mmCIF file of C-alpha atoms in Angstrom:
data_model
loop_
_atom_site.group_PDB
_atom_site.id
_atom_site.type_symbol
_atom_site.label_atom_id
_atom_site.label_comp_id
_atom_site.label_asym_id
_atom_site.label_seq_id
_atom_site.Cartn_x
_atom_site.Cartn_y
_atom_site.Cartn_z
ATOM 1 C CA MET A 2 10.070 13.834 14.843
ATOM 2 C CA PRO A 3 11.596 12.600 11.514
ATOM 3 C CA ASN A 4 14.556 13.586 10.662
ATOM 4 C CA GLU A 5 15.355 15.632 8.122
ATOM 5 C CA ASN A 6 18.627 14.636 7.104
ATOM 6 C CA ASN A 7 17.945 11.511 6.197
ATOM 7 C CA LYS A 8 15.179 12.987 3.071
ATOM 8 C CA LEU A 9 15.874 12.486 -0.706
ATOM 9 C CA GLN A 10 14.412 14.100 -3.340
ATOM 10 C CA ILE A 11 12.846 11.000 -5.723
ATOM 11 C CA ARG A 12 10.766 12.447 -8.911
ATOM 12 C CA LEU A 13 7.905 9.284 -10.147
ATOM 13 C CA HIS A 14 6.568 8.738 -12.850
ATOM 14 C CA LEU A 15 2.658 8.033 -12.553
ATOM 15 C CA TYR A 16 0.775 7.658 -15.305
ATOM 16 C CA ASP A 17 0.881 10.373 -17.212
ATOM 17 C CA THR A 18 2.685 12.632 -14.457
ATOM 18 C CA ASP A 19 5.903 13.212 -13.264
ATOM 19 C CA MET A 20 6.088 14.155 -9.431
ATOM 20 C CA SER A 21 8.603 14.917 -6.864
ATOM 21 C CA PHE A 22 8.510 13.262 -3.738
ATOM 22 C CA ARG A 23 10.256 13.453 -0.256
ATOM 23 C CA VAL A 24 10.580 10.837 0.995
ATOM 24 C CA ALA A 25 12.450 9.103 3.498
ATOM 25 C CA ARG A 26 15.670 7.389 2.348
ATOM 26 C CA GLU A 27 14.931 3.477 3.782
ATOM 27 C CA ASP A 28 11.328 3.989 2.136
ATOM 28 C CA GLU A 29 12.357 5.041 -1.720
ATOM 29 C CA GLU A 30 12.459 2.021 -2.603
ATOM 30 C CA VAL A 31 8.779 1.233 -0.942
ATOM 31 C CA TYR A 32 7.606 4.220 -3.340
ATOM 32 C CA ARG A 33 9.434 2.837 -6.754
ATOM 33 C CA ARG A 34 7.206 -0.428 -6.400
ATOM 34 C CA ALA A 35 3.882 1.358 -5.001
ATOM 35 C CA ALA A 36 5.130 3.481 -8.378
ATOM 36 C CA THR A 37 5.272 0.711 -10.696
ATOM 37 C CA LEU A 38 1.874 -1.409 -9.452
ATOM 38 C CA ILE A 39 0.239 2.653 -9.805
ATOM 39 C CA ASN A 40 1.460 2.188 -13.878
ATOM 40 C CA SER A 41 0.752 -1.710 -14.460
ATOM 41 C CA THR A 42 -2.933 -0.877 -12.831
ATOM 42 C CA VAL A 43 -3.556 1.619 -14.552
ATOM 43 C CA ASN A 44 -1.993 1.462 -17.642
ATOM 44 C CA THR A 45 -4.425 -2.166 -17.368
ATOM 45 C CA TYR A 46 -7.022 -0.414 -17.622
ATOM 46 C CA ALA A 47 -6.851 1.849 -20.288
ATOM 47 C CA LYS A 48 -5.190 -1.057 -22.198
ATOM 48 C CA SER A 49 -8.907 -1.838 -21.285
ATOM 49 C CA TYR A 50 -11.069 0.521 -21.627
ATOM 50 C CA LYS A 51 -9.854 3.546 -23.238
ATOM 51 C CA GLY A 52 -12.707 5.111 -25.528
ATOM 52 C CA LYS A 53 -15.319 3.095 -23.292
ATOM 53 C CA MET A 54 -15.233 4.810 -20.688
ATOM 54 C CA SER A 55 -13.627 8.418 -18.632
ATOM 55 C CA GLU A 56 -10.138 8.175 -17.836
ATOM 56 C CA LYS A 57 -11.708 9.346 -14.561
ATOM 57 C CA GLN A 58 -13.679 6.277 -14.333
ATOM 58 C CA ILE A 59 -10.132 4.287 -15.621
ATOM 59 C CA LEU A 60 -8.539 5.544 -12.572
ATOM 60 C CA TYR A 61 -11.239 4.706 -9.952
ATOM 61 C CA SER A 62 -11.407 1.769 -11.314
ATOM 62 C CA ALA A 63 -8.034 1.674 -11.364
ATOM 63 C CA MET A 64 -8.123 2.768 -7.219
ATOM 64 C CA LEU A 65 -9.913 0.412 -5.982
ATOM 65 C CA VAL A 66 -8.207 -2.699 -7.623
ATOM 66 C CA ILE A 67 -5.373 -1.239 -5.579
ATOM 67 C CA ALA A 68 -7.251 -1.003 -2.363
ATOM 68 C CA LEU A 69 -9.169 -3.508 -2.443
ATOM 69 C CA LYS A 70 -5.290 -5.633 -2.617
ATOM 70 C CA ALA A 71 -4.093 -3.304 -0.006
ATOM 71 C CA GLU A 72 -7.295 -4.262 1.816
ATOM 72 C CA ARG A 73 -6.692 -7.972 1.327
ATOM 73 C CA GLY A 74 -3.434 -8.354 2.866
ATOM 74 C CA ASP A 75 -4.290 -6.001 5.236
ATOM 75 C CA LYS A 76 -6.893 -8.635 6.440
ATOM 76 C CA ARG A 77 -4.691 -12.049 6.204
ATOM 77 C CA ASN A 78 -1.762 -9.889 7.948
ATOM 78 C CA ASP A 79 -4.566 -9.560 10.959
ATOM 79 C CA THR A 80 -2.975 -11.303 14.256
ATOM 80 C CA THR A 81 -5.760 -9.996 16.285
ATOM 81 C CA PRO A 82 -6.946 -13.389 16.160
ATOM 82 C CA TYR A 83 -4.359 -15.005 17.140
ATOM 83 C CA GLU A 84 -3.220 -12.775 19.846
ATOM 84 C CA ASP A 85 -6.152 -13.024 21.536
ATOM 85 C CA ILE A 86 -6.170 -16.062 21.564
ATOM 86 C CA LEU A 87 -2.526 -16.530 22.922
ATOM 87 C CA LYS A 88 -3.518 -13.576 25.699
ATOM 88 C CA LYS A 89 -6.516 -16.407 26.664
ATOM 89 C CA LEU A 90 -3.940 -19.723 27.048
ATOM 90 C CA THR A 91 -1.074 -17.262 28.754
ATOM 91 C CA GLY A 92 -4.548 -16.194 31.290
ATOM 92 C CA GLU A 93 -5.455 -19.768 31.569
ATOM 93 C CA ILE A 94 -1.882 -21.049 31.972
ATOM 94 C CA GLU A 95 -0.784 -18.139 34.263
ATOM 95 C CA GLU A 96 -4.004 -19.147 36.419
ATOM 96 C CA THR A 97 -3.098 -23.227 36.366
ATOM 97 C CA LEU A 98 0.820 -22.315 37.461
ATOM 98 C CA LYS A 99 -1.160 -20.156 40.889
#
């Protein structure tokens, strides 16, 4: 269970809204970088598509871009294929050593 004493109240500006979050102290910088990413992405879309798309569409487009980055990052960091190969090799080595 998270230690409530290790929590920190922070305020983040997300696009056009200020919001408060209670976060673990060690996660504060990650939250702030995430807010910067959100603002940068939404502002890019807003600058390019304001008047051509609704604000809701701009926000959803920005969310999609951020989600795609996260998915691609997860895919690059997926170690399952390597773990499977290591398990197979380990099994072969153990079998050979018997």
